[in-house]
Amino acid sequence: MLFRLTLAAVVAAPAFTTAPQTAVAPAKPVIRYAGIASCSQADGGRHPCGPVKLWLSNGRVIPLPAARRTVGEDEYVADAVIAVSQDGAQAAYFDGKDGVLTIWTAATGTARKIPAVTWPGDLHMNALTLSPGGRYVGMRGESVSGWEVDRVVDTATGKTFTLPRGYQAWDFDPAGRRLMAGDNRTAVLYATGTWSVKLRRSAYTRGDLAPDGVTVAGTTWKKAGRSVTNMVVTRNLANGKKSAIPIRLKAGEVPLRTRWDSAGHLDVLTRSDRTVRGDLRRTHTWYRLDRTTHRLRRLDSFVIPSSVGGYVLPG
């Protein structure tokens, strides 16, 4: 699912509580975010500089000097040149010289080229997505005729599936067996590989697809006066059943998105901003939601400095 930032102004929030936790280091590093750094200019502005980089959960920063940085002439769009899978295990990018798709794996620190898939020269790219496991890559862009085109490539076979005109690829389930796509009126579930339609529902439903292949989760908030209620919402596309779980966040903390893992755990990503000596500090935190008690357990937290101009989060 392509992830874009949309921040709401939060005046006040309920008191913050989390479940007791024991700090446990992750067994394998994951990618927190990818991006392109920026350098200061003489006029006080900033410009993109250096290679695309990956920031990992173990504190390492991995430069990708071979990765393509631009969509066109001096046009830097980070989410069009690199994608991070929902679980943060892998990143996809195109080689800047030969245009070949490359999958980088965090657990091993190694890159694997996919010669059958190259930069789509017939599209002006604006979005790149990667399924968990790294098998499917979504490429969205504008064709020379001006139409938006969304393709999904099977990196195992090199075969391409083009979505119907007007549809966008939104999200894969944790196993990569189903793809959720659609437009502002319809949600469609496809079986990956065969690309047969498994379910179609007249509803605009964006979010993260659960392991059951039909339940979608997302975040929202409601404001009443100076009170803000943050929520995780779920919807079963098969039967239409909806549910909403209120969550308590710190003042100024905004829910951004959700993420399912293969075991059915549901995580929530938040963001809070503060300025320190003129520098914007963007703090992102992943929590695990207990859907019975509605309590949150912090999994990871990291700060994206303002020197990173364009960045891409998992998903």
mmCIF file with all atom_site columns, N, CA, C and O in Angstrom, residues 74-117:
data_model
loop_
_atom_site.group_PDB
_atom_site.id
_atom_site.type_symbol
_atom_site.label_atom_id
_atom_site.label_alt_id
_atom_site.label_comp_id
_atom_site.label_asym_id
_atom_site.label_entity_id
_atom_site.label_seq_id
_atom_site.pdbx_PDB_ins_code
_atom_site.Cartn_x
_atom_site.Cartn_y
_atom_site.Cartn_z
_atom_site.occupancy
_atom_site.B_iso_or_equiv
_atom_site.pdbx_formal_charge
_atom_site.auth_seq_id
_atom_site.auth_comp_id
_atom_site.auth_asym_id
_atom_site.auth_atom_id
_atom_site.pdbx_PDB_model_num
ATOM 1   N N  . ASP A 1 74  ? 16.110 15.817  -12.895 1.00 0.00 ? 74  ASP A N  1
ATOM 2   C CA . ASP A 1 74  ? 16.137 16.528  -11.603 1.00 0.00 ? 74  ASP A CA 1
ATOM 3   C C  . ASP A 1 74  ? 14.804 16.482  -10.867 1.00 0.00 ? 74  ASP A C  1
ATOM 4   O O  . ASP A 1 74  ? 14.465 17.388  -10.104 1.00 0.00 ? 74  ASP A O  1
ATOM 5   N N  . GLU A 1 75  ? 14.015 15.437  -11.080 1.00 0.00 ? 75  GLU A N  1
ATOM 6   C CA . GLU A 1 75  ? 12.725 15.309  -10.391 1.00 0.00 ? 75  GLU A CA 1
ATOM 7   C C  . GLU A 1 75  ? 12.824 14.204  -9.353  1.00 0.00 ? 75  GLU A C  1
ATOM 8   O O  . GLU A 1 75  ? 12.860 13.017  -9.689  1.00 0.00 ? 75  GLU A O  1
ATOM 9   N N  . TYR A 1 76  ? 12.859 14.597  -8.084  1.00 0.00 ? 76  TYR A N  1
ATOM 10  C CA . TYR A 1 76  ? 13.068 13.650  -6.999  1.00 0.00 ? 76  TYR A CA 1
ATOM 11  C C  . TYR A 1 76  ? 11.727 13.324  -6.337  1.00 0.00 ? 76  TYR A C  1
ATOM 12  O O  . TYR A 1 76  ? 11.107 14.186  -5.723  1.00 0.00 ? 76  TYR A O  1
ATOM 13  N N  . VAL A 1 77  ? 11.277 12.094  -6.487  1.00 0.00 ? 77  VAL A N  1
ATOM 14  C CA . VAL A 1 77  ? 10.038 11.630  -5.863  1.00 0.00 ? 77  VAL A CA 1
ATOM 15  C C  . VAL A 1 77  ? 10.373 10.305  -5.190  1.00 0.00 ? 77  VAL A C  1
ATOM 16  O O  . VAL A 1 77  ? 10.424 9.251   -5.843  1.00 0.00 ? 77  VAL A O  1
ATOM 17  N N  . ALA A 1 78  ? 10.623 10.336  -3.887  1.00 0.00 ? 78  ALA A N  1
ATOM 18  C CA . ALA A 1 78  ? 11.156 9.160   -3.201  1.00 0.00 ? 78  ALA A CA 1
ATOM 19  C C  . ALA A 1 78  ? 10.259 7.940   -3.325  1.00 0.00 ? 78  ALA A C  1
ATOM 20  O O  . ALA A 1 78  ? 10.744 6.820   -3.538  1.00 0.00 ? 78  ALA A O  1
ATOM 21  N N  . ASP A 1 79  ? 8.925  8.134   -3.195  1.00 0.00 ? 79  ASP A N  1
ATOM 22  C CA . ASP A 1 79  ? 8.047  6.969   -3.219  1.00 0.00 ? 79  ASP A CA 1
ATOM 23  C C  . ASP A 1 79  ? 7.818  6.440   -4.633  1.00 0.00 ? 79  ASP A C  1
ATOM 24  O O  . ASP A 1 79  ? 7.082  5.488   -4.829  1.00 0.00 ? 79  ASP A O  1
ATOM 25  N N  . ALA A 1 80  ? 8.461  7.045   -5.634  1.00 0.00 ? 80  ALA A N  1
ATOM 26  C CA . ALA A 1 80  ? 8.393  6.527   -6.990  1.00 0.00 ? 80  ALA A CA 1
ATOM 27  C C  . ALA A 1 80  ? 9.656  5.765   -7.373  1.00 0.00 ? 80  ALA A C  1
ATOM 28  O O  . ALA A 1 80  ? 9.677  5.096   -8.403  1.00 0.00 ? 80  ALA A O  1
ATOM 29  N N  . VAL A 1 81  ? 10.703 5.872   -6.577  1.00 0.00 ? 81  VAL A N  1
ATOM 30  C CA . VAL A 1 81  ? 11.957 5.195   -6.920  1.00 0.00 ? 81  VAL A CA 1
ATOM 31  C C  . VAL A 1 81  ? 12.346 4.108   -5.928  1.00 0.00 ? 81  VAL A C  1
ATOM 32  O O  . VAL A 1 81  ? 13.230 3.299   -6.210  1.00 0.00 ? 81  VAL A O  1
ATOM 33  N N  . ILE A 1 82  ? 11.695 4.059   -4.766  1.00 0.00 ? 82  ILE A N  1
ATOM 34  C CA . ILE A 1 82  ? 11.995 3.006   -3.797  1.00 0.00 ? 82  ILE A CA 1
ATOM 35  C C  . ILE A 1 82  ? 10.734 2.657   -3.006  1.00 0.00 ? 82  ILE A C  1
ATOM 36  O O  . ILE A 1 82  ? 9.882  3.523   -2.766  1.00 0.00 ? 82  ILE A O  1
ATOM 37  N N  . ALA A 1 83  ? 10.601 1.389   -2.652  1.00 0.00 ? 83  ALA A N  1
ATOM 38  C CA . ALA A 1 83  ? 9.465  0.930   -1.846  1.00 0.00 ? 83  ALA A CA 1
ATOM 39  C C  . ALA A 1 83  ? 9.990  0.020   -0.753  1.00 0.00 ? 83  ALA A C  1
ATOM 40  O O  . ALA A 1 83  ? 10.986 -0.681  -0.930  1.00 0.00 ? 83  ALA A O  1
ATOM 41  N N  . VAL A 1 84  ? 9.307  0.034   0.396   1.00 0.00 ? 84  VAL A N  1
ATOM 42  C CA . VAL A 1 84  ? 9.637  -0.838  1.521   1.00 0.00 ? 84  VAL A CA 1
ATOM 43  C C  . VAL A 1 84  ? 8.416  -1.707  1.801   1.00 0.00 ? 84  VAL A C  1
ATOM 44  O O  . VAL A 1 84  ? 7.292  -1.205  1.873   1.00 0.00 ? 84  VAL A O  1
ATOM 45  N N  . SER A 1 85  ? 8.611  -3.011  1.927   1.00 0.00 ? 85  SER A N  1
ATOM 46  C CA . SER A 1 85  ? 7.498  -3.915  2.191   1.00 0.00 ? 85  SER A CA 1
ATOM 47  C C  . SER A 1 85  ? 6.851  -3.604  3.531   1.00 0.00 ? 85  SER A C  1
ATOM 48  O O  . SER A 1 85  ? 7.474  -3.000  4.407   1.00 0.00 ? 85  SER A O  1
ATOM 49  N N  . GLN A 1 86  ? 5.590  -4.032  3.709   1.00 0.00 ? 86  GLN A N  1
ATOM 50  C CA . GLN A 1 86  ? 4.839  -3.707  4.922   1.00 0.00 ? 86  GLN A CA 1
ATOM 51  C C  . GLN A 1 86  ? 5.548  -4.141  6.192   1.00 0.00 ? 86  GLN A C  1
ATOM 52  O O  . GLN A 1 86  ? 5.480  -3.461  7.225   1.00 0.00 ? 86  GLN A O  1
ATOM 53  N N  . ASP A 1 87  ? 6.240  -5.273  6.141   1.00 0.00 ? 87  ASP A N  1
ATOM 54  C CA . ASP A 1 87  ? 6.920  -5.786  7.330   1.00 0.00 ? 87  ASP A CA 1
ATOM 55  C C  . ASP A 1 87  ? 8.329  -5.214  7.508   1.00 0.00 ? 87  ASP A C  1
ATOM 56  O O  . ASP A 1 87  ? 9.022  -5.538  8.457   1.00 0.00 ? 87  ASP A O  1
ATOM 57  N N  . GLY A 1 88  ? 8.751  -4.364  6.578   1.00 0.00 ? 88  GLY A N  1
ATOM 58  C CA . GLY A 1 88  ? 10.072 -3.753  6.682   1.00 0.00 ? 88  GLY A CA 1
ATOM 59  C C  . GLY A 1 88  ? 11.214 -4.697  6.366   1.00 0.00 ? 88  GLY A C  1
ATOM 60  O O  . GLY A 1 88  ? 12.376 -4.356  6.566   1.00 0.00 ? 88  GLY A O  1
ATOM 61  N N  . ALA A 1 89  ? 10.905 -5.875  5.861   1.00 0.00 ? 89  ALA A N  1
ATOM 62  C CA . ALA A 1 89  ? 11.943 -6.883  5.625   1.00 0.00 ? 89  ALA A CA 1
ATOM 63  C C  . ALA A 1 89  ? 12.737 -6.628  4.355   1.00 0.00 ? 89  ALA A C  1
ATOM 64  O O  . ALA A 1 89  ? 13.904 -7.033  4.259   1.00 0.00 ? 89  ALA A O  1
ATOM 65  N N  . GLN A 1 90  ? 12.112 -5.979  3.372   1.00 0.00 ? 90  GLN A N  1
ATOM 66  C CA . GLN A 1 90  ? 12.771 -5.799  2.088   1.00 0.00 ? 90  GLN A CA 1
ATOM 67  C C  . GLN A 1 90  ? 12.475 -4.430  1.494   1.00 0.00 ? 90  GLN A C  1
ATOM 68  O O  . GLN A 1 90  ? 11.488 -3.787  1.845   1.00 0.00 ? 90  GLN A O  1
ATOM 69  N N  . ALA A 1 91  ? 13.343 -4.017  0.580   1.00 0.00 ? 91  ALA A N  1
ATOM 70  C CA . ALA A 1 91  ? 13.147 -2.783  -0.172  1.00 0.00 ? 91  ALA A CA 1
ATOM 71  C C  . ALA A 1 91  ? 13.352 -3.084  -1.647  1.00 0.00 ? 91  ALA A C  1
ATOM 72  O O  . ALA A 1 91  ? 14.142 -3.962  -2.013  1.00 0.00 ? 91  ALA A O  1
ATOM 73  N N  . ALA A 1 92  ? 12.636 -2.366  -2.498  1.00 0.00 ? 92  ALA A N  1
ATOM 74  C CA . ALA A 1 92  ? 12.759 -2.532  -3.944  1.00 0.00 ? 92  ALA A CA 1
ATOM 75  C C  . ALA A 1 92  ? 13.160 -1.204  -4.562  1.00 0.00 ? 92  ALA A C  1
ATOM 76  O O  . ALA A 1 92  ? 12.646 -0.147  -4.183  1.00 0.00 ? 92  ALA A O  1
ATOM 77  N N  . TYR A 1 93  ? 14.081 -1.272  -5.520  1.00 0.00 ? 93  TYR A N  1
ATOM 78  C CA . TYR A 1 93  ? 14.502 -0.071  -6.239  1.00 0.00 ? 93  TYR A CA 1
ATOM 79  C C  . TYR A 1 93  ? 15.045 -0.491  -7.597  1.00 0.00 ? 93  TYR A C  1
ATOM 80  O O  . TYR A 1 93  ? 15.261 -1.676  -7.865  1.00 0.00 ? 93  TYR A O  1
ATOM 81  N N  . PHE A 1 94  ? 15.274 0.489   -8.476  1.00 0.00 ? 94  PHE A N  1
ATOM 82  C CA . PHE A 1 94  ? 15.796 0.221   -9.805  1.00 0.00 ? 94  PHE A CA 1
ATOM 83  C C  . PHE A 1 94  ? 17.245 0.693   -9.889  1.00 0.00 ? 94  PHE A C  1
ATOM 84  O O  . PHE A 1 94  ? 17.600 1.740   -9.354  1.00 0.00 ? 94  PHE A O  1
ATOM 85  N N  . ASP A 1 95  ? 18.062 -0.090  -10.583 1.00 0.00 ? 95  ASP A N  1
ATOM 86  C CA . ASP A 1 95  ? 19.458 0.283   -10.774 1.00 0.00 ? 95  ASP A CA 1
ATOM 87  C C  . ASP A 1 95  ? 19.528 1.540   -11.645 1.00 0.00 ? 95  ASP A C  1
ATOM 88  O O  . ASP A 1 95  ? 18.848 1.645   -12.666 1.00 0.00 ? 95  ASP A O  1
ATOM 89  N N  . GLY A 1 96  ? 20.360 2.484   -11.233 1.00 0.00 ? 96  GLY A N  1
ATOM 90  C CA . GLY A 1 96  ? 20.448 3.745   -11.962 1.00 0.00 ? 96  GLY A CA 1
ATOM 91  C C  . GLY A 1 96  ? 21.112 3.635   -13.311 1.00 0.00 ? 96  GLY A C  1
ATOM 92  O O  . GLY A 1 96  ? 20.943 4.516   -14.158 1.00 0.00 ? 96  GLY A O  1
ATOM 93  N N  . LYS A 1 97  ? 21.869 2.566   -13.561 1.00 0.00 ? 97  LYS A N  1
ATOM 94  C CA . LYS A 1 97  ? 22.575 2.415   -14.834 1.00 0.00 ? 97  LYS A CA 1
ATOM 95  C C  . LYS A 1 97  ? 21.822 1.539   -15.814 1.00 0.00 ? 97  LYS A C  1
ATOM 96  O O  . LYS A 1 97  ? 21.540 1.949   -16.946 1.00 0.00 ? 97  LYS A O  1
ATOM 97  N N  . ASP A 1 98  ? 21.490 0.317   -15.419 1.00 0.00 ? 98  ASP A N  1
ATOM 98  C CA . ASP A 1 98  ? 20.826 -0.592  -16.365 1.00 0.00 ? 98  ASP A CA 1
ATOM 99  C C  . ASP A 1 98  ? 19.320 -0.668  -16.174 1.00 0.00 ? 98  ASP A C  1
ATOM 100 O O  . ASP A 1 98  ? 18.625 -1.331  -16.942 1.00 0.00 ? 98  ASP A O  1
ATOM 101 N N  . GLY A 1 99  ? 18.771 0.005   -15.114 1.00 0.00 ? 99  GLY A N  1
ATOM 102 C CA . GLY A 1 99  ? 17.329 0.048   -14.906 1.00 0.00 ? 99  GLY A CA 1
ATOM 103 C C  . GLY A 1 99  ? 16.721 -1.225  -14.376 1.00 0.00 ? 99  GLY A C  1
ATOM 104 O O  . GLY A 1 99  ? 15.489 -1.345  -14.303 1.00 0.00 ? 99  GLY A O  1
ATOM 105 N N  . VAL A 1 100 ? 17.538 -2.191  -13.967 1.00 0.00 ? 100 VAL A N  1
ATOM 106 C CA . VAL A 1 100 ? 17.022 -3.473  -13.498 1.00 0.00 ? 100 VAL A CA 1
ATOM 107 C C  . VAL A 1 100 ? 16.494 -3.359  -12.066 1.00 0.00 ? 100 VAL A C  1
ATOM 108 O O  . VAL A 1 100 ? 17.105 -2.704  -11.213 1.00 0.00 ? 100 VAL A O  1
ATOM 109 N N  . LEU A 1 101 ? 15.342 -3.990  -11.808 1.00 0.00 ? 101 LEU A N  1
ATOM 110 C CA . LEU A 1 101 ? 14.765 -4.004  -10.471 1.00 0.00 ? 101 LEU A CA 1
ATOM 111 C C  . LEU A 1 101 ? 15.670 -4.779  -9.517  1.00 0.00 ? 101 LEU A C  1
ATOM 112 O O  . LEU A 1 101 ? 16.200 -5.838  -9.872  1.00 0.00 ? 101 LEU A O  1
ATOM 113 N N  . THR A 1 102 ? 15.825 -4.252  -8.305  1.00 0.00 ? 102 THR A N  1
ATOM 114 C CA . THR A 1 102 ? 16.663 -4.886  -7.296  1.00 0.00 ? 102 THR A CA 1
ATOM 115 C C  . THR A 1 102 ? 15.888 -4.994  -5.991  1.00 0.00 ? 102 THR A C  1
ATOM 116 O O  . THR A 1 102 ? 15.214 -4.049  -5.595  1.00 0.00 ? 102 THR A O  1
ATOM 117 N N  . ILE A 1 103 ? 15.965 -6.156  -5.334  1.00 0.00 ? 103 ILE A N  1
ATOM 118 C CA . ILE A 1 103 ? 15.328 -6.371  -4.035  1.00 0.00 ? 103 ILE A CA 1
ATOM 119 C C  . ILE A 1 103 ? 16.427 -6.504  -2.986  1.00 0.00 ? 103 ILE A C  1
ATOM 120 O O  . ILE A 1 103 ? 17.286 -7.390  -3.089  1.00 0.00 ? 103 ILE A O  1
ATOM 121 N N  . TRP A 1 104 ? 16.408 -5.624  -1.982  1.00 0.00 ? 104 TRP A N  1
ATOM 122 C CA . TRP A 1 104 ? 17.392 -5.658  -0.896  1.00 0.00 ? 104 TRP A CA 1
ATOM 123 C C  . TRP A 1 104 ? 16.716 -6.224  0.344   1.00 0.00 ? 104 TRP A C  1
ATOM 124 O O  . TRP A 1 104 ? 15.615 -5.800  0.719   1.00 0.00 ? 104 TRP A O  1
ATOM 125 N N  . THR A 1 105 ? 17.367 -7.207  1.002   1.00 0.00 ? 105 THR A N  1
ATOM 126 C CA . THR A 1 105 ? 16.798 -7.888  2.160   1.00 0.00 ? 105 THR A CA 1
ATOM 127 C C  . THR A 1 105 ? 17.527 -7.491  3.433   1.00 0.00 ? 105 THR A C  1
ATOM 128 O O  . THR A 1 105 ? 18.757 -7.638  3.516   1.00 0.00 ? 105 THR A O  1
ATOM 129 N N  . ALA A 1 106 ? 16.781 -7.019  4.434   1.00 0.00 ? 106 ALA A N  1
ATOM 130 C CA . ALA A 1 106 ? 17.384 -6.509  5.670   1.00 0.00 ? 106 ALA A CA 1
ATOM 131 C C  . ALA A 1 106 ? 18.056 -7.607  6.485   1.00 0.00 ? 106 ALA A C  1
ATOM 132 O O  . ALA A 1 106 ? 19.095 -7.383  7.100   1.00 0.00 ? 106 ALA A O  1
ATOM 133 N N  . ALA A 1 107 ? 17.477 -8.794  6.527   1.00 0.00 ? 107 ALA A N  1
ATOM 134 C CA . ALA A 1 107 ? 18.007 -9.874  7.373   1.00 0.00 ? 107 ALA A CA 1
ATOM 135 C C  . ALA A 1 107 ? 19.397 -10.306 6.950   1.00 0.00 ? 107 ALA A C  1
ATOM 136 O O  . ALA A 1 107 ? 20.233 -10.683 7.778   1.00 0.00 ? 107 ALA A O  1
ATOM 137 N N  . THR A 1 108 ? 19.671 -10.239 5.646   1.00 0.00 ? 108 THR A N  1
ATOM 138 C CA . THR A 1 108 ? 20.965 -10.690 5.130   1.00 0.00 ? 108 THR A CA 1
ATOM 139 C C  . THR A 1 108 ? 21.859 -9.558  4.668   1.00 0.00 ? 108 THR A C  1
ATOM 140 O O  . THR A 1 108 ? 23.070 -9.746  4.502   1.00 0.00 ? 108 THR A O  1
ATOM 141 N N  . GLY A 1 109 ? 21.255 -8.383  4.441   1.00 0.00 ? 109 GLY A N  1
ATOM 142 C CA . GLY A 1 109 ? 22.038 -7.262  3.935   1.00 0.00 ? 109 GLY A CA 1
ATOM 143 C C  . GLY A 1 109 ? 22.480 -7.449  2.497   1.00 0.00 ? 109 GLY A C  1
ATOM 144 O O  . GLY A 1 109 ? 23.461 -6.849  2.055   1.00 0.00 ? 109 GLY A O  1
ATOM 145 N N  . THR A 1 110 ? 21.773 -8.282  1.746   1.00 0.00 ? 110 THR A N  1
ATOM 146 C CA . THR A 1 110 ? 22.154 -8.573  0.368   1.00 0.00 ? 110 THR A CA 1
ATOM 147 C C  . THR A 1 110 ? 21.092 -8.082  -0.613  1.00 0.00 ? 110 THR A C  1
ATOM 148 O O  . THR A 1 110 ? 19.914 -7.958  -0.272  1.00 0.00 ? 110 THR A O  1
ATOM 149 N N  . ALA A 1 111 ? 21.538 -7.821  -1.846  1.00 0.00 ? 111 ALA A N  1
ATOM 150 C CA . ALA A 1 111 ? 20.655 -7.349  -2.908  1.00 0.00 ? 111 ALA A CA 1
ATOM 151 C C  . ALA A 1 111 ? 20.550 -8.415  -3.989  1.00 0.00 ? 111 ALA A C  1
ATOM 152 O O  . ALA A 1 111 ? 21.530 -9.098  -4.309  1.00 0.00 ? 111 ALA A O  1
ATOM 153 N N  . ARG A 1 112 ? 19.350 -8.544  -4.540  1.00 0.00 ? 112 ARG A N  1
ATOM 154 C CA . ARG A 1 112 ? 19.103 -9.530  -5.598  1.00 0.00 ? 112 ARG A CA 1
ATOM 155 C C  . ARG A 1 112 ? 18.490 -8.820  -6.792  1.00 0.00 ? 112 ARG A C  1
ATOM 156 O O  . ARG A 1 112 ? 17.458 -8.163  -6.686  1.00 0.00 ? 112 ARG A O  1
ATOM 157 N N  . LYS A 1 113 ? 19.136 -8.947  -7.958  1.00 0.00 ? 113 LYS A N  1
ATOM 158 C CA . LYS A 1 113 ? 18.627 -8.313  -9.168  1.00 0.00 ? 113 LYS A CA 1
ATOM 159 C C  . LYS A 1 113 ? 17.587 -9.195  -9.846  1.00 0.00 ? 113 LYS A C  1
ATOM 160 O O  . LYS A 1 113 ? 17.691 -10.423 -9.838  1.00 0.00 ? 113 LYS A O  1
ATOM 161 N N  . ILE A 1 114 ? 16.583 -8.529  -10.441 1.00 0.00 ? 114 ILE A N  1
ATOM 162 C CA . ILE A 1 114 ? 15.517 -9.213  -11.178 1.00 0.00 ? 114 ILE A CA 1
ATOM 163 C C  . ILE A 1 114 ? 15.624 -8.770  -12.632 1.00 0.00 ? 114 ILE A C  1
ATOM 164 O O  . ILE A 1 114 ? 14.976 -7.804  -13.059 1.00 0.00 ? 114 ILE A O  1
ATOM 165 N N  . PRO A 1 115 ? 16.436 -9.412  -13.448 1.00 0.00 ? 115 PRO A N  1
ATOM 166 C CA . PRO A 1 115 ? 16.676 -8.957  -14.822 1.00 0.00 ? 115 PRO A CA 1
ATOM 167 C C  . PRO A 1 115 ? 15.420 -8.859  -15.678 1.00 0.00 ? 115 PRO A C  1
ATOM 168 O O  . PRO A 1 115 ? 15.383 -8.076  -16.639 1.00 0.00 ? 115 PRO A O  1
ATOM 169 N N  . ALA A 1 116 ? 14.389 -9.651  -15.328 1.00 0.00 ? 116 ALA A N  1
ATOM 170 C CA . ALA A 1 116 ? 13.159 -9.651  -16.134 1.00 0.00 ? 116 ALA A CA 1
ATOM 171 C C  . ALA A 1 116 ? 12.319 -8.395  -15.930 1.00 0.00 ? 116 ALA A C  1
ATOM 172 O O  . ALA A 1 116 ? 11.378 -8.152  -16.695 1.00 0.00 ? 116 ALA A O  1
ATOM 173 N N  . VAL A 1 117 ? 12.651 -7.597  -14.895 1.00 0.00 ? 117 VAL A N  1
ATOM 174 C CA . VAL A 1 117 ? 11.862 -6.403  -14.591 1.00 0.00 ? 117 VAL A CA 1
ATOM 175 C C  . VAL A 1 117 ? 12.778 -5.185  -14.648 1.00 0.00 ? 117 VAL A C  1
ATOM 176 O O  . VAL A 1 117 ? 13.781 -5.122  -13.931 1.00 0.00 ? 117 VAL A O  1
#
